[in-house]
Short mmCIF file of C-alpha atoms and ligand atoms in Angstrom, two decimals:
data_model
loop_
_atom_site.label_atom_id
_atom_site.label_comp_id
_atom_site.label_asym_id
_atom_site.label_seq_id
_atom_site.Cartn_x
_atom_site.Cartn_y
_atom_site.Cartn_z
CA MET A 1 239.25 242.89 258.14
CA SER A 2 237.07 239.82 258.67
CA ILE A 3 234.27 239.23 256.14
CA THR A 4 231.17 237.12 256.84
CA TRP A 5 230.13 234.79 254.02
CA ASN A 6 226.69 233.24 253.46
CA HIS A 7 225.64 230.18 251.46
CA PHE A 8 225.10 230.57 247.72
CA ILE A 9 221.63 229.20 246.89
CA ASN A 10 219.62 229.67 243.70
CA GLY A 11 221.83 232.45 242.38
CA SER A 12 222.19 234.59 245.49
CA PHE A 13 223.79 234.64 248.92
CA ALA A 14 221.53 233.35 251.70
CA PRO A 15 222.14 233.39 255.48
CA PRO A 16 222.22 230.07 257.34
CA ALA A 17 218.97 228.76 258.84
CA SER A 18 220.79 228.43 262.18
CA SER A 19 222.10 232.04 262.06
CA ALA A 20 225.42 230.52 263.21
CA TYR A 21 228.84 231.08 261.65
CA LEU A 22 232.22 229.33 261.81
CA ASP A 23 235.68 230.91 261.81
CA GLU A 24 238.24 230.20 259.14
CA PHE A 25 241.89 230.49 260.21
CA ASN A 26 245.03 231.89 258.62
CA PRO A 27 247.60 229.06 258.58
CA LYS A 28 250.47 231.56 258.35
CA THR A 29 249.59 233.03 261.75
CA GLY A 30 247.02 230.70 263.32
CA ASP A 31 244.67 233.70 263.73
CA ALA A 32 240.94 233.67 262.95
CA GLY A 33 240.02 235.17 259.56
CA ASP A 34 236.72 235.37 257.66
CA LYS A 35 233.54 233.71 258.89
CA ILE A 36 231.48 231.20 256.93
CA ALA A 37 227.87 230.14 257.36
CA ARG A 38 227.39 227.08 259.56
CA GLY A 39 224.99 225.11 257.40
CA ASN A 40 222.52 222.45 258.46
CA ALA A 41 219.97 220.10 256.89
CA ASP A 42 217.51 222.95 256.22
CA ASP A 43 220.11 224.84 254.18
CA VAL A 44 220.96 221.64 252.31
CA SER A 45 217.27 221.11 251.48
CA ALA A 46 216.88 224.67 250.20
CA ALA A 47 219.90 224.26 247.91
CA VAL A 48 218.93 220.79 246.66
CA GLU A 49 215.39 221.93 245.90
CA ALA A 50 216.71 224.92 243.94
CA ALA A 51 219.03 222.60 242.03
CA GLN A 52 216.12 220.25 241.27
CA VAL A 53 214.04 223.13 239.86
CA ALA A 54 217.00 224.25 237.72
CA LEU A 55 217.67 220.73 236.45
CA GLY A 56 215.00 220.40 233.74
CA PRO A 57 215.87 223.55 231.78
CA TRP A 58 219.63 222.99 232.23
CA LYS A 59 219.62 219.46 230.90
CA ALA A 60 217.34 220.52 228.04
CA ARG A 61 219.94 223.05 226.85
CA LYS A 62 221.91 222.11 223.77
CA PRO A 63 225.23 220.62 224.94
CA ILE A 64 227.11 223.21 222.89
CA GLU A 65 225.34 225.99 224.82
CA ARG A 66 226.22 224.43 228.17
CA GLY A 67 229.78 224.09 226.94
CA ARG A 68 229.90 227.76 225.94
CA ILE A 69 228.97 228.81 229.49
CA LEU A 70 231.69 226.57 230.92
CA LEU A 71 234.21 228.11 228.52
CA GLU A 72 233.14 231.53 229.75
CA ILE A 73 233.65 230.39 233.37
CA ALA A 74 237.18 229.29 232.37
CA ARG A 75 237.85 232.68 230.80
CA LEU A 76 236.59 234.53 233.87
CA ILE A 77 238.64 232.36 236.27
CA ARG A 78 241.75 233.39 234.30
CA ALA A 79 240.68 237.04 234.14
CA ASN A 80 240.16 237.07 237.92
CA ALA A 81 243.10 234.81 238.76
CA PRO A 82 244.95 237.32 240.98
CA ALA A 83 241.92 237.71 243.28
CA PHE A 84 241.26 233.94 243.41
CA CYS A 85 244.96 233.29 244.12
CA ALA A 86 245.08 235.82 246.94
CA LYS A 87 242.03 234.29 248.65
CA GLU A 88 243.16 230.71 248.10
CA ALA A 89 246.63 231.53 249.47
CA GLU A 90 245.03 233.21 252.50
CA GLU A 91 242.76 230.23 253.23
CA THR A 92 245.23 227.40 252.62
CA GLY A 93 248.56 229.07 253.44
CA LYS A 94 250.01 227.95 250.11
CA PRO A 95 252.44 230.25 248.26
CA LEU A 96 250.86 232.55 245.67
CA LYS A 97 252.74 230.82 242.83
CA MET A 98 251.34 227.45 243.88
CA ALA A 99 247.86 228.94 244.15
CA ALA A 100 248.30 230.42 240.65
CA PHE A 101 249.15 226.99 239.26
CA GLU A 102 246.04 225.47 240.82
CA ILE A 103 243.70 228.29 239.77
CA GLU A 104 244.97 227.85 236.21
CA THR A 105 244.20 224.12 236.48
CA ALA A 106 240.69 224.94 237.69
CA ALA A 107 240.23 227.10 234.56
CA GLN A 108 241.49 224.20 232.45
CA TYR A 109 238.83 221.85 233.86
CA PHE A 110 236.08 224.23 232.73
CA GLU A 111 237.82 224.68 229.39
CA TYR A 112 238.32 220.96 228.82
CA TYR A 113 234.83 219.86 229.82
CA GLY A 114 233.24 222.92 228.17
CA GLY A 115 234.85 221.80 224.91
CA LEU A 116 233.81 218.19 225.43
CA ALA A 117 230.16 218.94 226.30
CA PRO A 118 228.88 218.52 222.72
CA ALA A 119 231.23 215.61 221.99
CA LEU A 120 229.56 213.07 224.27
CA HIS A 121 227.46 210.59 222.31
CA GLY A 122 225.94 207.14 222.46
CA GLU A 123 226.18 204.10 220.19
CA THR A 124 223.95 202.18 217.84
CA ILE A 125 223.77 198.46 218.48
CA SER A 126 223.29 196.06 215.61
CA MET A 127 220.35 193.65 216.16
CA GLY A 128 219.43 192.75 212.61
CA PRO A 129 216.98 194.41 210.20
CA ASN A 130 213.93 194.37 212.49
CA TYR A 131 215.34 196.52 215.26
CA HIS A 132 216.99 199.85 215.82
CA ALA A 133 218.81 199.89 219.17
CA TYR A 134 220.85 202.79 220.51
CA THR A 135 222.29 204.22 223.72
CA THR A 136 222.14 207.75 225.05
CA ARG A 137 224.02 209.11 228.04
CA GLU A 138 221.85 211.02 230.50
CA PRO A 139 222.73 213.14 233.53
CA PHE A 140 221.91 211.74 236.99
CA GLY A 141 220.15 214.88 238.22
CA VAL A 142 221.29 216.85 241.28
CA ILE A 143 224.83 215.90 242.27
CA GLY A 144 226.36 216.46 245.71
CA VAL A 145 230.02 217.45 245.56
CA ILE A 146 232.01 217.27 248.84
CA LEU A 147 235.52 218.71 248.83
CA PRO A 148 238.68 218.77 251.01
CA TRP A 149 240.93 221.71 251.87
CA ASN A 150 244.26 220.98 250.22
CA SER A 151 243.55 222.29 246.68
CA PRO A 152 240.09 223.83 246.89
CA MET A 153 239.57 225.43 243.46
CA ASN A 154 241.43 222.71 241.58
CA GLN A 155 239.35 219.93 243.12
CA ALA A 156 236.14 221.91 242.71
CA GLY A 157 236.81 222.36 238.98
CA ARG A 158 237.68 218.70 238.63
CA ALA A 159 234.28 217.54 239.92
CA ILE A 160 231.92 220.40 239.09
CA ALA A 161 232.93 221.12 235.47
CA PRO A 162 232.21 217.59 234.12
CA ALA A 163 229.03 217.33 236.23
CA LEU A 164 227.62 220.55 234.72
CA ALA A 165 228.89 219.86 231.20
CA VAL A 166 226.62 216.84 230.79
CA GLY A 167 223.50 218.49 232.25
CA ASN A 168 223.54 217.75 235.99
CA THR A 169 223.04 220.48 238.57
CA VAL A 170 225.25 220.71 241.65
CA VAL A 171 225.12 221.39 245.37
CA ALA A 172 228.73 221.65 246.55
CA LYS A 173 230.07 221.54 250.10
CA PRO A 174 233.62 222.87 250.39
CA SER A 175 235.81 222.07 253.36
CA GLU A 176 234.93 224.15 256.41
CA PHE A 177 238.59 225.27 256.44
CA THR A 178 238.66 226.65 252.87
CA SER A 179 235.18 227.57 251.66
CA ILE A 180 235.44 231.04 250.24
CA THR A 181 236.93 230.65 246.76
CA LEU A 182 234.14 228.20 245.90
CA LEU A 183 231.51 230.75 246.98
CA GLN A 184 233.25 233.33 244.79
CA LEU A 185 233.37 230.91 241.86
CA ALA A 186 229.66 230.08 242.10
CA GLU A 187 228.72 233.75 242.30
CA MET A 188 230.91 234.60 239.32
CA ALA A 189 229.50 231.70 237.27
CA VAL A 190 225.92 232.92 237.79
CA GLU A 191 226.46 236.69 237.80
CA LYS A 192 228.98 236.96 234.98
CA ALA A 193 229.20 233.74 232.95
CA GLY A 194 225.45 233.27 232.42
CA LEU A 195 225.03 230.03 234.38
CA PRO A 196 221.32 229.88 235.31
CA ALA A 197 220.46 230.39 239.00
CA GLY A 198 220.16 227.10 240.88
CA VAL A 199 222.51 225.14 238.64
CA PHE A 200 225.53 225.57 240.98
CA ASN A 201 224.87 226.06 244.71
CA VAL A 202 227.28 226.11 247.65
CA ILE A 203 226.47 225.22 251.27
CA THR A 204 229.25 225.72 253.80
CA GLY A 205 229.73 224.07 257.17
CA ASN A 206 231.08 220.87 258.61
CA GLY A 207 230.84 217.24 257.54
CA LYS A 208 228.25 215.99 260.01
CA GLU A 209 225.92 218.98 259.73
CA VAL A 210 226.09 219.57 255.97
CA GLY A 211 227.92 216.64 254.31
CA GLU A 212 225.78 213.87 255.79
CA PRO A 213 222.38 215.50 255.09
CA LEU A 214 223.59 216.26 251.56
CA VAL A 215 224.40 212.60 250.85
CA GLY A 216 221.16 211.55 252.54
CA HIS A 217 218.86 214.01 250.73
CA PRO A 218 216.26 212.12 248.66
CA LEU A 219 216.77 214.34 245.58
CA ILE A 220 220.56 213.83 245.43
CA ARG A 221 221.20 211.23 242.71
CA LYS A 222 224.98 210.91 242.92
CA VAL A 223 227.81 212.10 245.16
CA ALA A 224 231.36 212.98 244.17
CA PHE A 225 233.48 212.94 247.33
CA THR A 226 237.14 213.87 247.74
CA GLY A 227 238.64 213.44 251.19
CA SER A 228 239.68 210.90 253.80
CA VAL A 229 239.00 207.17 253.91
CA ARG A 230 237.20 207.69 257.22
CA ALA A 231 234.64 210.12 255.78
CA GLY A 232 234.45 208.12 252.52
CA ARG A 233 233.39 205.07 254.50
CA GLU A 234 230.69 207.02 256.40
CA ILE A 235 229.36 208.50 253.17
CA GLY A 236 229.46 205.06 251.54
CA LYS A 237 227.11 203.70 254.21
CA ILE A 238 224.52 206.42 253.61
CA ALA A 239 224.86 206.00 249.84
CA ALA A 240 224.45 202.23 250.14
CA ASP A 241 221.14 202.70 251.95
CA ARG A 242 219.95 205.12 249.29
CA ILE A 243 221.44 203.11 246.38
CA ILE A 244 223.07 206.12 244.78
CA PRO A 245 226.41 205.99 242.96
CA LEU A 246 229.53 207.55 244.44
CA THR A 247 232.86 208.68 243.17
CA LEU A 248 235.30 208.35 246.07
CA GLU A 249 238.67 210.08 245.72
CA LEU A 250 240.41 209.16 248.95
CA GLY A 251 243.87 209.11 250.45
CA GLY A 252 247.14 207.42 249.57
CA LYS A 253 250.56 206.22 250.69
CA SER A 254 252.06 206.07 247.27
CA PRO A 255 255.35 204.33 246.45
CA ASN A 256 258.06 206.16 244.53
CA ILE A 257 260.52 203.54 243.24
CA VAL A 258 264.08 204.44 242.28
CA PHE A 259 265.94 201.74 240.30
CA GLU A 260 269.73 201.58 240.07
CA ASP A 261 269.58 202.49 236.37
CA ALA A 262 267.72 205.77 237.08
CA ASN A 263 269.19 209.14 236.18
CA LEU A 264 269.73 210.41 239.72
CA ASP A 265 270.06 214.00 238.54
CA LEU A 266 266.35 213.72 237.74
CA ALA A 267 265.29 211.18 240.38
CA VAL A 268 266.61 213.15 243.37
CA PRO A 269 264.79 216.46 242.73
CA GLY A 270 261.79 214.52 241.41
CA SER A 271 261.57 212.50 244.61
CA VAL A 272 261.82 215.69 246.70
CA MET A 273 258.95 217.16 244.69
CA ALA A 274 256.96 213.91 245.13
CA PHE A 275 256.62 214.36 248.89
CA THR A 276 257.04 218.12 249.49
CA LEU A 277 254.68 219.53 246.85
CA ASN A 278 252.01 221.63 248.60
CA THR A 279 253.80 220.87 251.91
CA GLY A 280 253.00 217.19 251.39
CA GLN A 281 249.25 217.83 251.47
CA VAL A 282 248.64 216.03 248.22
CA CYS A 283 246.65 212.80 248.04
CA LEU A 284 249.00 211.34 245.41
CA ALA A 285 252.23 212.30 247.25
CA GLY A 286 255.09 209.81 246.87
CA THR A 287 255.72 209.24 250.58
CA ARG A 288 257.25 205.76 250.45
CA CYS A 289 260.52 206.11 248.59
CA LEU A 290 261.79 202.63 247.63
CA VAL A 291 265.42 202.65 246.53
CA GLN A 292 267.45 199.80 245.04
CA GLU A 293 270.06 198.52 247.52
CA SER A 294 273.04 199.18 245.24
CA ILE A 295 272.34 202.94 245.21
CA TYR A 296 270.55 203.26 248.57
CA GLU A 297 273.38 204.99 250.38
CA GLU A 298 274.26 207.40 247.59
CA PHE A 299 270.61 208.21 246.88
CA SER A 300 269.77 208.75 250.59
CA GLU A 301 272.66 211.19 250.98
CA ARG A 302 271.74 213.09 247.86
CA LEU A 303 268.04 213.20 248.79
CA ALA A 304 268.88 214.42 252.31
CA GLU A 305 271.17 217.11 250.91
CA ALA A 306 268.46 218.29 248.49
CA VAL A 307 265.80 218.32 251.25
CA ARG A 308 268.06 220.39 253.53
CA LYS A 309 268.00 223.04 250.80
CA VAL A 310 264.18 223.19 250.63
CA GLN A 311 263.19 226.69 251.76
CA PHE A 312 260.06 228.00 253.38
CA SER A 313 258.15 230.18 250.96
CA ASP A 314 258.12 233.93 251.42
CA GLY A 315 254.38 233.64 250.70
CA GLU A 316 254.88 234.55 247.06
CA ASN A 317 257.38 232.12 245.54
CA PHE A 318 257.48 228.32 245.47
CA GLY A 319 258.72 226.69 248.66
CA LEU A 320 257.06 225.22 251.72
CA GLY A 321 254.06 227.01 253.10
CA PRO A 322 252.49 226.08 256.44
CA VAL A 323 250.08 223.14 256.61
CA THR A 324 246.50 224.32 256.25
CA THR A 325 244.85 223.24 259.50
CA LYS A 326 245.79 223.04 263.16
CA ALA A 327 244.67 219.37 263.17
CA GLN A 328 247.13 218.68 260.36
CA TYR A 329 249.89 220.53 262.23
CA ASP A 330 249.26 218.32 265.27
CA GLN A 331 249.11 215.18 263.11
CA VAL A 332 252.53 215.76 261.52
CA GLN A 333 254.04 216.24 264.98
CA ARG A 334 252.36 213.06 266.19
CA TYR A 335 254.11 211.15 263.40
CA TYR A 336 257.50 212.61 264.40
CA GLY A 337 256.85 210.86 267.73
CA ILE A 338 255.59 207.62 266.14
CA ALA A 339 258.69 207.46 263.90
CA GLN A 340 260.94 207.85 266.91
CA GLU A 341 259.10 205.14 268.89
CA GLU A 342 259.29 202.77 265.92
CA GLY A 343 263.04 203.24 265.58
CA ALA A 344 263.18 205.14 262.30
CA ARG A 345 266.03 207.63 261.99
CA ALA A 346 265.51 211.19 260.73
CA LEU A 347 268.15 212.13 258.15
CA VAL A 348 266.54 215.56 257.90
CA GLY A 349 263.79 217.17 260.01
CA GLY A 350 261.80 215.02 262.43
CA GLU A 351 260.97 218.00 264.64
CA LEU A 352 259.32 221.36 264.26
CA PRO A 353 261.36 223.97 262.40
CA ASP A 354 262.83 227.01 264.01
CA LYS A 355 260.18 229.31 262.59
CA VAL A 356 258.02 231.59 264.68
CA GLY A 357 254.23 231.70 264.20
CA GLY A 358 251.99 229.72 261.88
CA TRP A 359 251.59 225.99 261.26
CA TYR A 360 254.99 225.31 259.71
CA VAL A 361 256.47 221.80 259.73
CA SER A 362 259.88 220.54 258.59
CA PRO A 363 260.47 218.58 255.41
CA THR A 364 261.50 215.23 256.85
CA VAL A 365 263.37 212.19 255.53
CA TYR A 366 263.36 208.96 257.56
CA THR A 367 265.66 206.03 256.95
CA ASP A 368 265.78 202.62 258.71
CA VAL A 369 262.08 202.29 257.94
CA LYS A 370 260.48 198.84 257.71
CA PRO A 371 257.43 198.23 255.50
CA THR A 372 255.52 197.07 258.59
CA MET A 373 255.93 200.36 260.49
CA ARG A 374 253.00 202.78 260.80
CA LEU A 375 255.35 205.36 259.28
CA ALA A 376 255.38 203.26 256.11
CA ARG A 377 251.68 202.41 256.08
CA GLU A 378 249.63 205.40 257.25
CA GLU A 379 248.90 208.60 255.37
CA ILE A 380 250.51 211.54 257.20
CA PHE A 381 249.53 214.29 254.72
CA GLY A 382 252.63 216.35 255.45
CA PRO A 383 256.15 216.61 253.95
CA VAL A 384 257.44 213.34 255.42
CA VAL A 385 259.05 210.55 253.39
CA ALA A 386 259.96 207.00 254.47
CA LEU A 387 263.05 205.61 252.68
CA MET A 388 263.22 201.84 252.24
CA PRO A 389 265.69 199.65 250.33
CA PHE A 390 264.79 196.81 247.94
CA LYS A 391 266.88 194.11 246.25
CA ASP A 392 265.30 193.62 242.86
CA GLU A 393 262.24 194.36 240.77
CA LYS A 394 260.20 191.61 242.38
CA GLU A 395 260.81 192.91 245.89
CA ALA A 396 260.13 196.50 244.80
CA ILE A 397 256.73 195.47 243.47
CA THR A 398 255.94 193.45 246.61
CA ILE A 399 256.72 196.37 248.93
CA ALA A 400 254.96 198.87 246.65
CA ASN A 401 251.75 196.81 246.69
CA ASP A 402 251.90 196.02 250.40
CA THR A 403 249.39 198.73 251.30
CA GLU A 404 245.66 199.22 251.61
CA TYR A 405 245.98 202.28 249.38
CA GLY A 406 246.42 202.41 245.61
CA LEU A 407 246.21 205.98 244.35
CA ALA A 408 249.50 206.60 242.52
CA ALA A 409 253.07 205.33 242.09
CA GLY A 410 256.31 206.64 240.60
CA LEU A 411 259.14 204.81 238.85
CA TRP A 412 262.58 206.11 238.00
CA THR A 413 264.49 204.01 235.45
CA SER A 414 266.26 204.40 232.11
CA ASN A 415 265.07 200.95 231.01
CA LEU A 416 261.88 201.31 228.99
CA ALA A 417 260.99 197.62 229.19
CA ARG A 418 261.33 197.70 232.99
CA ALA A 419 259.19 200.84 233.19
CA HIS A 420 256.28 199.15 231.41
CA ARG A 421 256.80 195.80 233.14
CA VAL A 422 256.74 197.31 236.63
CA ALA A 423 253.95 199.80 235.81
CA ALA A 424 251.75 196.88 234.76
CA GLN A 425 252.21 195.17 238.14
CA ILE A 426 251.68 198.11 240.48
CA GLU A 427 248.22 198.32 242.05
CA ALA A 428 247.50 202.03 241.62
CA GLY A 429 245.29 204.27 239.53
CA GLN A 430 248.07 206.46 238.13
CA ILE A 431 251.71 205.59 237.42
CA TYR A 432 254.38 208.22 236.74
CA VAL A 433 257.61 207.29 234.98
CA ASN A 434 260.60 209.63 235.40
CA GLU A 435 258.51 212.51 236.74
CA TYR A 436 256.39 212.85 239.91
CA PRO A 437 253.62 213.85 239.62
CA ALA A 438 252.76 213.95 235.91
CA GLY A 439 249.58 214.31 233.85
CA GLY A 440 246.91 216.96 233.45
CA VAL A 441 243.18 217.51 233.24
CA GLU A 442 243.12 215.00 230.37
CA THR A 443 244.45 211.99 232.33
CA PRO A 444 241.93 209.85 234.28
CA PHE A 445 242.63 209.82 238.01
CA GLY A 446 241.38 207.74 240.90
CA GLY A 447 242.17 204.97 243.30
CA PHE A 448 242.61 201.23 243.46
CA LYS A 449 241.83 199.53 246.79
CA GLN A 450 241.00 201.92 249.66
CA SER A 451 242.04 204.97 247.67
CA GLY A 452 238.53 204.94 246.26
CA TYR A 453 236.55 204.20 243.13
CA GLY A 454 235.18 205.94 240.08
CA ARG A 455 237.44 208.24 238.06
CA GLU A 456 237.83 212.01 237.83
CA LYS A 457 239.57 213.86 235.00
CA GLY A 458 239.81 212.99 231.32
CA LEU A 459 237.07 211.80 229.03
CA GLU A 460 236.34 208.97 231.44
CA ALA A 461 234.91 211.32 234.09
CA LEU A 462 232.03 212.16 231.76
CA HIS A 463 230.93 208.54 232.02
CA HIS A 464 230.85 208.81 235.81
CA TYR A 465 228.57 211.85 235.63
CA THR A 466 226.11 210.22 233.22
CA GLN A 467 224.10 207.01 233.09
CA THR A 468 223.47 204.95 229.98
CA LYS A 469 219.97 204.52 228.59
CA THR A 470 219.38 201.90 225.88
CA THR A 471 216.39 202.27 223.57
CA ILE A 472 215.29 199.30 221.46
CA VAL A 473 212.81 199.97 218.66
CA ARG A 474 211.02 197.17 216.81
CA LEU A 475 210.77 198.38 213.24
P1 NAD B 501 237.95 214.85 255.32
O1 NAD B 501 237.45 213.52 254.87
O2 NAD B 501 238.06 215.11 256.76
O3 NAD B 501 236.97 216.00 254.75
C1 NAD B 501 236.67 216.11 253.38
C2 NAD B 501 235.30 216.73 253.24
O4 NAD B 501 234.33 215.83 253.74
C3 NAD B 501 235.12 218.02 254.01
O5 NAD B 501 234.31 218.90 253.26
C4 NAD B 501 234.39 217.55 255.27
O6 NAD B 501 233.62 218.55 255.88
C5 NAD B 501 233.52 216.45 254.70
N1 NAD B 501 233.13 215.41 255.66
C6 NAD B 501 233.82 214.97 256.74
N2 NAD B 501 233.14 213.98 257.36
C7 NAD B 501 232.00 213.80 256.65
C8 NAD B 501 230.89 212.93 256.78
N3 NAD B 501 230.81 212.05 257.78
N4 NAD B 501 229.90 213.00 255.87
C9 NAD B 501 229.96 213.89 254.86
N5 NAD B 501 230.98 214.76 254.68
C10 NAD B 501 232.00 214.71 255.56
O7 NAD B 501 239.31 215.09 254.55
P2 NAD B 501 240.26 216.37 254.58
O8 NAD B 501 240.99 216.38 255.87
O9 NAD B 501 239.48 217.59 254.19
O10 NAD B 501 241.25 216.06 253.37
C11 NAD B 501 242.36 215.24 253.50
C12 NAD B 501 242.09 213.88 252.90
O11 NAD B 501 241.61 214.01 251.58
C13 NAD B 501 243.35 213.05 252.78
O12 NAD B 501 243.09 211.73 253.16
C14 NAD B 501 243.68 213.13 251.31
O13 NAD B 501 244.47 212.09 250.82
C15 NAD B 501 242.33 213.15 250.71
N6 NAD B 501 242.37 213.72 249.36
C16 NAD B 501 242.14 212.89 248.29
C17 NAD B 501 242.23 213.39 247.00
C18 NAD B 501 242.00 212.51 245.80
O14 NAD B 501 241.79 213.05 244.72
N7 NAD B 501 242.06 211.20 245.92
C19 NAD B 501 242.53 214.73 246.80
C20 NAD B 501 242.75 215.53 247.92
C21 NAD B 501 242.66 215.02 249.19
#
């Protein structure tokens, strides 16, 4: 049965000013599902104004009290995990086990930043006996959070938990393809965890009609955006006019480098995971697999064999789900064609699978790929890997860095000195050695180059959600 969802503004559900609604779709069948409110600038204004009213009392709360509410949100996410998982799996198409992993990570963001809320502090600065100078870290005010569809709850927790922990209030815009779990989270936070009304609001709808007015609203003091380079650039222009700070978490075409001294029993399954996790719809996916010449043939055969064994999920267990949107389904197919035109050879996949219904694509391994091909340079956001050989460390680093992106990179080697040496020369925000991906809520994450700027996760994110004030007192 289809449910119709409204915005969540100032602690309650509110219908859209336009009275219009958008369909969400079930990626496992392609059929229309629930409806979400089609927001516009009036809805954005109502939410931002509510967040502005809520700001004063929220930032005046003791940090330990804010933290306690975030810890309660974490507890409630875990207590309601089966319901969140079911909805997230329905909206994104991902297997329930994958959804469970991401819902748990969302809980961990609230737990981590809830615990850190009272730990943030400033410094005293020595200026001699006649002065007392010190810094404090203050929230920006109302923060706009704009999210993509690939890991909705996980990415929401990543941005919203640190923003709230330090005393900001939030107006969040989920992807129009996967909006519902965020509405449920906001309702639960206010109704059950004791978050004051207006501190966390959600406006649904598309990028032009909701995202742009959100970034452009005069009371929004910072934007945290996760999504494509295209949208990041458009948002950056509005933010530049308004002189507000941005965190941009954008796309990637990350290298995954396998040296001849790697343990292939780990590197082969690890490299499969690097590009098939979440059906390849992961910003940090290792989609350029660079393999040392001396093991290229053996590694390619073993990788192909392992990829042939990758199963479609039954909806419950790990395995490939469908891609989440029809546009993404079309995009992966477009790249099958581009690869063929460019002369790459599919060792596995390269065409749609023999599976009826839904937006399912094949895990695909291409060989004979040149670093100059579009296949090696453009983000596909599906389970497609481009294999390329390299001679030595120097060439591996050159190919790895020959990209406009710089989100993540993987290295497989048993030589510790090489691991550190190569890691130091790769232009990327996160480097994984002998596992892909690695890290947790504690490890700062974000891009070099066109993969964005600012950092989410870890202690560092708290600095991106606060601004420093320095007070100098003449004694
Ligand atoms: P997208 O940029 O199309 O949309 C992301 C969000 O921005 C959506 O909520 C959308 O409605 C909104 N939006 C679109 N145009 C806008 C505009 N002009 N102004 C304001 N808002 C706008 O991206 P997507 O298709 O949802 O997600 C896939 C992309 O996200 C990939 O490039 C992927 O690599 C990237 N991504 C990055 C990270 C990261 O942490 N770096 C994580 C996940 C996804």
